[in-house]
Amino acid sequence: MTAVPDRLALRADLLDFDADPGWASPDPATGLVPGVRWRPDHWLLVEAGRITGVQPAAAFTPDDSVWSVEDQRGRLLMPGFIDTHVHSPQLDVIASYGTELLDWLETYTFPAEMRHADPAVAAAGAELFLDALLAHGSTSAVVFPTVHVSSTEALLAGAHRRGMRLVTGKVLMDRHAPDGLRDDVTGAERDSRDLIRRWHGTGRLAYAMTVRFAPTSTPEQLAMAGRLMGEVPGLYMQTHVAENRAEVAWVAELFPEARSYLDVYHRAGLLNERAVLAHGIWLDEADRALLADTGAQIAHSPSSNLFLGSGLIGWPELEAAGARVSLASDVGGGTSLSMLRTLADAYKVQALRGVRLTAWKALHGATLGAAEALGLSDEIGRLEPGRLADLALWDWAAGPVATHRDARARQLHERVFAWMTLGDERNLAATWVAGRALFRRTPTR
């Protein structure tokens, strides 16, 4: 494994956020809005894996006998992206043709996940997935493995070896799933408790009670998950909610006592400030208020929503009600682990609703906004002394068309928006996790 330099000095253009930029239009002259922190040609100083300082290049020259120096001037340095909803085994079925959500699960997802009952398949899949995250500039993630303990173990162990911030847990499914993908309440509780005991709080790992979605868990299993949430400090919960209209109708049939799909989880004690619910497209005013009251967040997955034809999320309406929204790739429903591609799709989703999403708002939702929603902003999400050095270094443009467009940007937001819209993993030069370089596209210049 790559060693962590005692002292690392990185020179680049620094971009992060110190507040939510909101939905304000950028200043026509500068491209800036409040909350954006732009520090061109600065040194980022890292010691023992943590950021310790930021200095203008004109005012500071690192001593290369003291610092491991990387002069990356002209490149963009940002916090590593935080992907708040993604499925590690679904790399097998990414870019599969022709179905909506429920057919997608039956046709592609469930057969792919059944293969991860084999520990060797699970181990190889976890390694591929974690390395792919890093190669796309994502340093932290909230991840669904499979129902199998071997899949969860492989993912947790792999992330721990890399020093990554990961939130994950064994998937819970005790009905409406094929043989080989179902558990039962007693066995699921036993396995969850064992995994929590061994992994929750180990290194940078946190355990999540992982309810696939309400239709695949009995009320008894949901109650068990809620009970553990109440017992174990710091547990997360991850699931899906209101992604697809047919799914919403099915939940209403299965849980007639609940006011809504979201209320199913609330009744089971699963909604709190550490609950991450993917999608949240078909929610009403009462649901949005419930999210705000409980502190739960919606992991907006625009690429998946477009690809599966699920619908267009009311992101501004959620935030106006006080609910929190972060950004997620949702691979394999989504078509890329690249958060840049994901953010470009988020712009398109809002454009179809008559709303203009700025690059600032989009990038905030995949960095500081996601960190705050997960309760991790003291650790990740911005380039600030005391935070761990989870970093991604980007080229502004890749290829002649993007280079041509970049050269004609008149102000900062125009340049960043073009980078976000035209960019992807080909723009990524390097990724660091806690100060350790775990991905490099090319040797340091």
Short mmCIF file of C-alpha atoms in Angstrom, two decimals:
data_model
loop_
_atom_site.label_atom_id
_atom_site.label_comp_id
_atom_site.label_asym_id
_atom_site.label_seq_id
_atom_site.Cartn_x
_atom_site.Cartn_y
_atom_site.Cartn_z
CA MET A 1 0.00 0.00 0.00
CA THR A 2 1.10 3.56 -0.70
CA ALA A 3 2.56 5.22 2.39
CA VAL A 4 1.13 8.43 3.79
CA PRO A 5 3.70 11.22 3.48
CA ASP A 6 4.37 12.88 6.83
CA ARG A 7 4.01 16.25 5.13
CA LEU A 8 2.44 16.82 1.72
CA ALA A 9 2.25 20.19 -0.07
CA LEU A 10 -0.08 20.37 -3.10
CA ARG A 11 -0.14 23.41 -5.38
CA ALA A 12 -3.30 23.86 -7.46
CA ASP A 13 -6.47 25.92 -7.87
CA LEU A 14 -8.59 25.15 -4.79
CA LEU A 15 -12.38 24.99 -4.95
CA ASP A 16 -14.73 24.09 -2.12
CA PHE A 17 -17.64 25.52 -0.11
CA ASP A 18 -18.04 27.06 3.30
CA ALA A 19 -21.86 27.29 3.06
CA ASP A 20 -24.76 26.18 0.88
CA PRO A 21 -24.77 28.44 -2.22
CA GLY A 22 -28.50 27.86 -2.60
CA TRP A 23 -30.35 28.49 -5.84
CA ALA A 24 -28.98 31.99 -6.46
CA SER A 25 -27.82 32.91 -9.95
CA PRO A 26 -24.06 33.53 -10.26
CA ASP A 27 -22.78 37.08 -10.42
CA PRO A 28 -22.54 37.92 -14.14
CA ALA A 29 -19.07 39.42 -13.80
CA THR A 30 -17.34 37.00 -11.43
CA GLY A 31 -19.54 33.91 -11.58
CA LEU A 32 -19.48 33.67 -7.80
CA VAL A 33 -22.20 33.40 -5.16
CA PRO A 34 -21.91 33.38 -1.35
CA GLY A 35 -20.76 30.02 -0.05
CA VAL A 36 -18.27 29.34 -2.86
CA ARG A 37 -14.64 29.37 -1.77
CA TRP A 38 -12.28 29.87 -4.71
CA ARG A 39 -8.55 30.02 -4.00
CA PRO A 40 -6.55 29.96 -7.25
CA ASP A 41 -2.87 29.00 -7.11
CA HIS A 42 -2.66 27.98 -3.47
CA TRP A 43 -0.75 25.38 -1.51
CA LEU A 44 -2.80 22.84 0.41
CA LEU A 45 -0.72 21.52 3.31
CA VAL A 46 -1.32 18.02 4.68
CA GLU A 47 0.34 16.42 7.69
CA ALA A 48 -0.24 12.82 8.80
CA GLY A 49 -3.26 12.58 6.53
CA ARG A 50 -5.01 15.76 7.71
CA ILE A 51 -5.19 19.21 6.18
CA THR A 52 -3.19 21.62 8.31
CA GLY A 53 -3.12 24.78 6.23
CA VAL A 54 -3.81 26.65 3.01
CA GLN A 55 -1.36 29.25 1.73
CA PRO A 56 -1.24 31.48 -1.39
CA ALA A 57 1.56 30.32 -3.67
CA ALA A 58 2.91 33.87 -3.83
CA ALA A 59 3.35 33.95 -0.05
CA PHE A 60 4.68 30.46 0.68
CA THR A 61 7.45 28.23 -0.65
CA PRO A 62 7.53 24.74 0.85
CA ASP A 63 10.95 23.38 1.76
CA ASP A 64 11.26 20.10 -0.16
CA SER A 65 13.51 18.74 2.57
CA VAL A 66 10.49 18.97 4.89
CA TRP A 67 7.54 18.55 2.54
CA SER A 68 6.67 16.07 -0.19
CA VAL A 69 5.94 18.69 -2.85
CA GLU A 70 3.55 18.33 -5.78
CA ASP A 71 3.27 21.33 -8.08
CA GLN A 72 -0.04 20.81 -9.87
CA ARG A 73 -0.59 24.43 -10.86
CA GLY A 74 -3.26 24.87 -13.49
CA ARG A 75 -5.26 21.92 -12.17
CA LEU A 76 -8.36 21.98 -9.98
CA LEU A 77 -8.17 20.53 -6.47
CA MET A 78 -11.42 19.72 -4.68
CA PRO A 79 -12.62 17.55 -1.81
CA GLY A 80 -13.25 14.00 -2.94
CA PHE A 81 -16.83 13.42 -4.00
CA ILE A 82 -19.28 11.76 -1.62
CA ASP A 83 -21.65 9.33 -3.37
CA THR A 84 -24.62 8.90 -1.03
CA HIS A 85 -26.31 5.97 -2.80
CA VAL A 86 -24.66 3.28 -4.91
CA HIS A 87 -24.82 -0.54 -5.26
CA SER A 88 -21.46 -2.32 -5.29
CA PRO A 89 -22.61 -5.56 -7.00
CA GLN A 90 -24.45 -3.77 -9.79
CA LEU A 91 -21.37 -3.03 -11.87
CA ASP A 92 -22.32 -6.38 -13.42
CA VAL A 93 -25.54 -4.92 -14.87
CA ILE A 94 -24.74 -1.25 -15.46
CA ALA A 95 -26.09 -0.09 -18.84
CA SER A 96 -28.69 -2.86 -19.21
CA TYR A 97 -31.50 -2.29 -21.66
CA GLY A 98 -35.18 -1.77 -21.56
CA THR A 99 -36.92 -1.94 -18.15
CA GLU A 100 -38.47 0.21 -15.44
CA LEU A 101 -37.65 -0.26 -11.77
CA LEU A 102 -39.55 -3.41 -10.78
CA ASP A 103 -38.68 -5.25 -14.00
CA TRP A 104 -35.09 -4.02 -13.63
CA LEU A 105 -34.82 -5.74 -10.26
CA GLU A 106 -36.24 -9.05 -11.49
CA THR A 107 -34.42 -9.12 -14.82
CA TYR A 108 -30.99 -7.76 -13.96
CA THR A 109 -30.37 -6.84 -10.34
CA PHE A 110 -31.46 -9.93 -8.44
CA PRO A 111 -29.60 -12.41 -10.71
CA ALA A 112 -26.44 -10.28 -10.46
CA GLU A 113 -26.64 -10.08 -6.68
CA MET A 114 -27.18 -13.83 -6.29
CA ARG A 115 -23.71 -14.42 -7.69
CA HIS A 116 -22.21 -12.61 -4.69
CA ALA A 117 -23.16 -15.49 -2.40
CA ASP A 118 -19.83 -16.91 -3.60
CA PRO A 119 -17.15 -15.29 -1.36
CA ALA A 120 -14.66 -15.22 -4.23
CA VAL A 121 -17.10 -13.33 -6.45
CA ALA A 122 -17.94 -10.99 -3.58
CA ALA A 123 -14.27 -10.27 -2.86
CA ALA A 124 -13.40 -9.59 -6.48
CA GLY A 125 -16.49 -7.44 -6.90
CA ALA A 126 -15.70 -5.34 -3.83
CA GLU A 127 -12.14 -4.70 -4.99
CA LEU A 128 -13.29 -3.68 -8.46
CA PHE A 129 -15.97 -1.41 -7.06
CA LEU A 130 -13.80 0.40 -4.50
CA ASP A 131 -10.98 0.98 -6.98
CA ALA A 132 -13.53 2.24 -9.51
CA LEU A 133 -14.93 4.75 -7.00
CA LEU A 134 -11.46 6.17 -6.46
CA ALA A 135 -10.77 6.24 -10.20
CA HIS A 136 -13.88 8.43 -10.61
CA GLY A 137 -12.92 10.89 -7.85
CA SER A 138 -15.26 9.57 -5.13
CA THR A 139 -13.53 9.04 -1.80
CA SER A 140 -16.59 8.34 0.39
CA ALA A 141 -19.83 6.50 -0.26
CA VAL A 142 -23.03 5.07 1.18
CA VAL A 143 -23.20 1.61 -0.38
CA PHE A 144 -25.59 -1.30 -0.81
CA PRO A 145 -23.78 -4.66 -0.97
CA THR A 146 -26.05 -7.75 -1.12
CA VAL A 147 -28.01 -9.80 1.39
CA HIS A 148 -24.98 -12.05 1.85
CA VAL A 149 -22.60 -11.59 4.77
CA SER A 150 -19.68 -12.39 2.46
CA SER A 151 -20.53 -9.42 0.25
CA THR A 152 -20.75 -7.06 3.21
CA GLU A 153 -17.53 -8.38 4.75
CA ALA A 154 -15.62 -7.96 1.50
CA LEU A 155 -16.79 -4.38 1.07
CA LEU A 156 -16.04 -3.37 4.67
CA ALA A 157 -12.62 -5.03 4.66
CA GLY A 158 -11.65 -3.50 1.33
CA ALA A 159 -12.69 0.00 2.37
CA HIS A 160 -10.83 -0.37 5.67
CA ARG A 161 -7.62 -1.36 3.91
CA ARG A 162 -7.90 1.75 1.76
CA GLY A 163 -8.73 4.00 4.73
CA MET A 164 -11.98 5.11 3.08
CA ARG A 165 -15.02 6.63 4.75
CA LEU A 166 -17.74 4.11 3.93
CA VAL A 167 -21.27 3.60 5.23
CA THR A 168 -22.70 0.16 4.44
CA GLY A 169 -24.43 -2.89 5.88
CA LYS A 170 -25.93 -6.24 4.95
CA VAL A 171 -29.05 -5.87 2.82
CA LEU A 172 -32.28 -6.94 4.56
CA MET A 173 -34.78 -8.85 2.39
CA ASP A 174 -37.10 -11.51 3.82
CA ARG A 175 -39.83 -11.56 1.16
CA HIS A 176 -40.61 -10.86 -2.51
CA ALA A 177 -37.13 -11.89 -3.61
CA PRO A 178 -35.77 -15.07 -5.22
CA ASP A 179 -34.35 -18.04 -3.36
CA GLY A 180 -30.78 -17.24 -2.46
CA LEU A 181 -31.52 -13.57 -1.84
CA ARG A 182 -33.92 -13.85 1.10
CA ASP A 183 -32.98 -13.83 4.75
CA ASP A 184 -35.24 -14.09 7.81
CA VAL A 185 -35.74 -11.81 10.77
CA THR A 186 -33.80 -13.93 13.28
CA GLY A 187 -30.86 -14.63 10.99
CA ALA A 188 -30.72 -11.06 9.73
CA GLU A 189 -30.62 -9.70 13.27
CA ARG A 190 -27.89 -12.15 14.27
CA ASP A 191 -25.77 -11.33 11.22
CA SER A 192 -26.33 -7.59 11.60
CA ARG A 193 -25.35 -7.60 15.26
CA ASP A 194 -22.19 -9.56 14.49
CA LEU A 195 -21.20 -7.23 11.66
CA ILE A 196 -21.92 -4.17 13.81
CA ARG A 197 -19.81 -5.54 16.64
CA ARG A 198 -16.83 -6.19 14.38
CA TRP A 199 -17.01 -3.26 11.95
CA HIS A 200 -19.11 -0.32 13.15
CA GLY A 201 -16.69 2.45 14.14
CA THR A 202 -13.64 0.52 12.94
CA GLY A 203 -11.33 2.95 11.19
CA ARG A 204 -13.56 5.15 9.04
CA LEU A 205 -16.40 2.66 8.68
CA ALA A 206 -19.98 3.07 9.84
CA TYR A 207 -22.68 0.43 9.69
CA ALA A 208 -26.05 1.02 8.08
CA MET A 209 -29.23 -0.94 8.59
CA THR A 210 -29.85 -1.58 4.91
CA VAL A 211 -33.49 -2.15 4.05
CA ARG A 212 -33.63 -2.94 0.32
CA PHE A 213 -37.01 -1.27 0.07
CA ALA A 214 -40.28 -1.66 1.95
CA PRO A 215 -41.78 -4.37 -0.32
CA THR A 216 -38.90 -6.79 0.32
CA SER A 217 -39.06 -6.59 4.13
CA THR A 218 -41.89 -7.81 6.34
CA PRO A 219 -43.18 -5.49 9.04
CA GLU A 220 -41.33 -7.69 11.53
CA GLN A 221 -38.02 -7.17 9.75
CA LEU A 222 -38.57 -3.41 9.53
CA ALA A 223 -39.31 -3.37 13.27
CA MET A 224 -36.11 -5.30 13.97
CA ALA A 225 -34.09 -2.76 11.96
CA GLY A 226 -35.74 0.09 13.84
CA ARG A 227 -34.99 -1.55 17.16
CA LEU A 228 -31.29 -1.82 16.34
CA MET A 229 -31.28 1.80 15.19
CA GLY A 230 -32.52 2.75 18.64
CA GLU A 231 -30.03 0.53 20.46
CA VAL A 232 -26.72 1.20 18.70
CA PRO A 233 -25.34 4.75 18.73
CA GLY A 234 -24.30 6.14 15.37
CA LEU A 235 -25.95 3.53 13.15
CA TYR A 236 -27.12 4.74 9.77
CA MET A 237 -30.12 3.52 7.80
CA GLN A 238 -30.26 3.32 4.02
CA THR A 239 -33.13 2.35 1.76
CA HIS A 240 -35.17 3.42 -1.27
CA VAL A 241 -38.36 5.47 -1.25
CA ALA A 242 -40.89 6.68 -3.83
CA GLU A 243 -38.72 6.05 -6.88
CA ASN A 244 -41.35 4.78 -9.29
CA ARG A 245 -45.13 5.11 -9.44
CA ALA A 246 -45.75 1.35 -9.75
CA GLU A 247 -43.52 0.81 -6.70
CA VAL A 248 -45.47 3.43 -4.71
CA ALA A 249 -48.74 1.69 -5.58
CA TRP A 250 -47.32 -1.68 -4.51
CA VAL A 251 -46.22 -0.28 -1.14
CA ALA A 252 -49.73 1.11 -0.60
CA GLU A 253 -51.15 -2.38 -1.13
CA LEU A 254 -48.64 -4.03 1.21
CA PHE A 255 -48.89 -1.43 4.00
CA PRO A 256 -52.50 -0.13 3.97
CA GLU A 257 -52.15 1.18 7.52
CA ALA A 258 -49.39 3.65 6.50
CA ARG A 259 -50.24 7.16 5.29
CA SER A 260 -47.53 6.99 2.63
CA TYR A 261 -44.48 5.06 1.48
CA LEU A 262 -42.26 7.25 3.67
CA ASP A 263 -44.57 6.69 6.63
CA VAL A 264 -43.84 2.94 6.45
CA TYR A 265 -40.28 3.68 7.53
CA HIS A 266 -41.35 6.25 10.09
CA ARG A 267 -43.69 3.76 11.79
CA ALA A 268 -40.81 1.30 12.05
CA GLY A 269 -38.54 3.85 13.77
CA LEU A 270 -36.19 4.12 10.81
CA LEU A 271 -36.21 7.86 10.16
CA ASN A 272 -33.65 10.05 11.89
CA GLU A 273 -30.76 12.34 10.98
CA ARG A 274 -28.70 9.32 9.82
CA ALA A 275 -31.34 7.94 7.46
CA VAL A 276 -30.43 8.05 3.75
CA LEU A 277 -33.35 7.45 1.40
CA ALA A 278 -32.63 7.14 -2.30
CA HIS A 279 -34.78 8.91 -4.90
CA GLY A 280 -37.78 10.49 -3.15
CA ILE A 281 -39.45 11.52 -6.40
CA TRP A 282 -43.11 10.80 -5.59
CA LEU A 283 -43.41 12.51 -2.20
CA ASP A 284 -46.13 14.92 -1.11
CA GLU A 285 -46.13 17.92 1.19
CA ALA A 286 -46.65 15.83 4.33
CA ASP A 287 -43.74 13.57 3.36
CA ARG A 288 -41.46 16.54 2.83
CA ALA A 289 -42.40 17.87 6.26
CA LEU A 290 -41.69 14.46 7.79
CA LEU A 291 -38.22 14.43 6.25
CA ALA A 292 -37.55 17.85 7.73
CA ASP A 293 -38.88 16.85 11.16
CA THR A 294 -36.78 13.68 11.35
CA GLY A 295 -33.62 15.02 9.70
CA ALA A 296 -33.58 12.22 7.09
CA GLN A 297 -32.05 13.00 3.71
CA ILE A 298 -32.93 12.20 0.12
CA ALA A 299 -30.08 10.84 -2.01
CA HIS A 300 -31.01 12.30 -5.39
CA SER A 301 -30.00 9.91 -8.17
CA PRO A 302 -30.62 11.80 -11.42
CA SER A 303 -28.85 9.50 -13.88
CA SER A 304 -30.82 6.51 -12.64
CA ASN A 305 -34.09 8.45 -12.62
CA LEU A 306 -33.57 9.41 -16.26
CA PHE A 307 -32.31 5.99 -17.37
CA LEU A 308 -35.15 4.02 -15.77
CA GLY A 309 -37.75 6.68 -16.58
CA SER A 310 -38.69 7.03 -12.91
CA GLY A 311 -39.52 10.74 -12.81
CA LEU A 312 -38.21 14.23 -12.04
CA ILE A 313 -37.48 15.11 -8.43
CA GLY A 314 -38.68 18.36 -6.87
CA TRP A 315 -35.32 19.28 -5.35
CA PRO A 316 -36.13 22.94 -4.58
CA GLU A 317 -39.48 21.92 -3.06
CA LEU A 318 -37.77 19.43 -0.76
CA GLU A 319 -35.32 22.05 0.48
CA ALA A 320 -38.04 24.69 0.84
CA ALA A 321 -39.76 22.30 3.26
CA GLY A 322 -36.54 21.90 5.25
CA ALA A 323 -35.49 18.50 3.91
CA ARG A 324 -31.90 17.71 2.99
CA VAL A 325 -30.79 16.55 -0.46
CA SER A 326 -27.47 15.01 -1.47
CA LEU A 327 -26.27 13.55 -4.81
CA ALA A 328 -25.79 9.93 -5.77
CA SER A 329 -24.81 7.85 -8.79
CA ASP A 330 -27.08 4.86 -8.01
CA VAL A 331 -25.00 2.55 -10.16
CA GLY A 332 -26.21 0.26 -11.72
CA GLY A 333 -29.52 2.07 -12.31
CA GLY A 334 -27.30 5.06 -12.93
CA THR A 335 -24.97 4.73 -15.87
CA SER A 336 -21.68 5.97 -14.43
CA LEU A 337 -19.79 6.19 -11.16
CA SER A 338 -18.66 9.65 -12.28
CA MET A 339 -20.23 12.29 -10.07
CA LEU A 340 -19.51 14.82 -12.81
CA ARG A 341 -21.80 12.91 -15.14
CA THR A 342 -24.30 12.57 -12.31
CA LEU A 343 -24.31 16.33 -11.69
CA ALA A 344 -24.72 17.06 -15.39
CA ASP A 345 -27.80 14.82 -15.34
CA ALA A 346 -29.08 16.61 -12.25
CA TYR A 347 -28.99 19.84 -14.27
CA LYS A 348 -31.06 18.19 -17.02
CA VAL A 349 -33.64 16.88 -14.53
CA GLN A 350 -34.19 20.35 -13.11
CA ALA A 351 -34.20 21.93 -16.57
CA LEU A 352 -37.09 19.67 -17.51
CA ARG A 353 -38.94 21.13 -14.52
CA GLY A 354 -38.17 24.72 -15.49
CA VAL A 355 -35.50 25.11 -12.76
CA ARG A 356 -31.88 26.09 -13.40
CA LEU A 357 -29.34 24.22 -11.28
CA THR A 358 -26.02 26.02 -10.97
CA ALA A 359 -22.71 24.21 -10.89
CA TRP A 360 -22.26 25.61 -7.38
CA LYS A 361 -25.45 24.06 -6.02
CA ALA A 362 -24.73 20.74 -7.74
CA LEU A 363 -21.12 20.50 -6.53
CA HIS A 364 -22.09 21.50 -3.01
CA GLY A 365 -24.56 18.59 -2.91
CA ALA A 366 -21.79 16.13 -3.73
CA THR A 367 -19.22 17.56 -1.28
CA LEU A 368 -19.96 19.70 1.77
CA GLY A 369 -23.73 19.32 1.48
CA ALA A 370 -23.46 15.53 1.50
CA ALA A 371 -20.98 15.62 4.38
CA GLU A 372 -23.32 17.80 6.42
CA ALA A 373 -26.31 15.58 5.65
CA LEU A 374 -24.33 12.55 6.86
CA GLY A 375 -23.08 14.35 9.98
CA LEU A 376 -19.49 14.13 8.73
CA SER A 377 -18.59 17.72 7.87
CA ASP A 378 -15.95 17.80 10.62
CA GLU A 379 -14.14 15.04 8.73
CA ILE A 380 -14.79 15.43 5.00
CA GLY A 381 -16.35 17.68 2.39
CA ARG A 382 -14.13 20.78 2.40
CA LEU A 383 -10.53 21.90 2.20
CA GLU A 384 -10.19 23.07 5.78
CA PRO A 385 -7.57 22.54 8.49
CA GLY A 386 -8.49 19.59 10.68
CA ARG A 387 -10.31 17.68 7.94
CA LEU A 388 -8.92 14.48 6.52
CA ALA A 389 -7.19 14.96 3.19
CA ASP A 390 -9.69 13.15 0.96
CA LEU A 391 -8.91 14.95 -2.30
CA ALA A 392 -9.46 14.79 -6.04
CA LEU A 393 -7.26 16.58 -8.57
CA TRP A 394 -8.83 17.42 -11.92
CA ASP A 395 -7.85 18.67 -15.34
CA TRP A 396 -10.13 21.48 -16.44
CA ALA A 397 -10.63 19.87 -19.83
CA ALA A 398 -10.03 16.56 -21.59
CA GLY A 399 -9.94 16.49 -25.36
CA PRO A 400 -9.94 19.23 -27.99
CA VAL A 401 -13.61 20.20 -27.76
CA ALA A 402 -13.58 20.66 -23.98
CA THR A 403 -10.21 22.43 -24.16
CA HIS A 404 -11.61 24.82 -26.77
CA ARG A 405 -14.66 25.52 -24.62
CA ASP A 406 -12.62 26.00 -21.46
CA ALA A 407 -10.43 28.62 -23.12
CA ARG A 408 -13.50 30.72 -23.94
CA ALA A 409 -15.05 30.82 -20.47
CA ARG A 410 -15.61 34.42 -19.44
CA GLN A 411 -15.96 33.94 -15.69
CA LEU A 412 -15.57 31.23 -13.07
CA HIS A 413 -19.05 29.72 -13.03
CA GLU A 414 -19.06 29.43 -16.81
CA ARG A 415 -15.76 27.59 -16.63
CA VAL A 416 -16.83 25.29 -13.79
CA PHE A 417 -20.19 24.57 -15.40
CA ALA A 418 -18.50 23.58 -18.68
CA TRP A 419 -16.08 21.34 -16.74
CA MET A 420 -18.99 19.72 -14.89
CA THR A 421 -21.03 19.24 -18.06
CA LEU A 422 -18.29 18.04 -20.41
CA GLY A 423 -16.09 16.30 -17.85
CA ASP A 424 -15.95 12.79 -16.46
CA GLU A 425 -13.38 10.36 -15.07
CA ARG A 426 -11.02 11.20 -17.97
CA ASN A 427 -10.46 14.58 -16.30
CA LEU A 428 -9.31 13.00 -13.05
CA ALA A 429 -5.56 13.21 -12.46
CA ALA A 430 -5.26 11.83 -8.91
CA THR A 431 -7.19 10.84 -5.80
CA TRP A 432 -5.97 10.91 -2.20
CA VAL A 433 -7.60 9.25 0.80
CA ALA A 434 -6.42 10.63 4.15
CA GLY A 435 -3.34 11.99 2.41
CA ARG A 436 -2.46 8.75 0.64
CA ALA A 437 -2.49 8.72 -3.18
CA LEU A 438 -4.67 5.77 -4.16
CA PHE A 439 -5.25 6.68 -7.81
CA ARG A 440 -3.10 8.45 -10.40
CA ARG A 441 -3.88 8.70 -14.08
CA THR A 442 -0.42 9.94 -15.00
CA PRO A 443 2.83 10.55 -13.14
CA THR A 444 2.97 13.80 -11.18
CA ARG A 445 4.04 16.67 -13.39
#
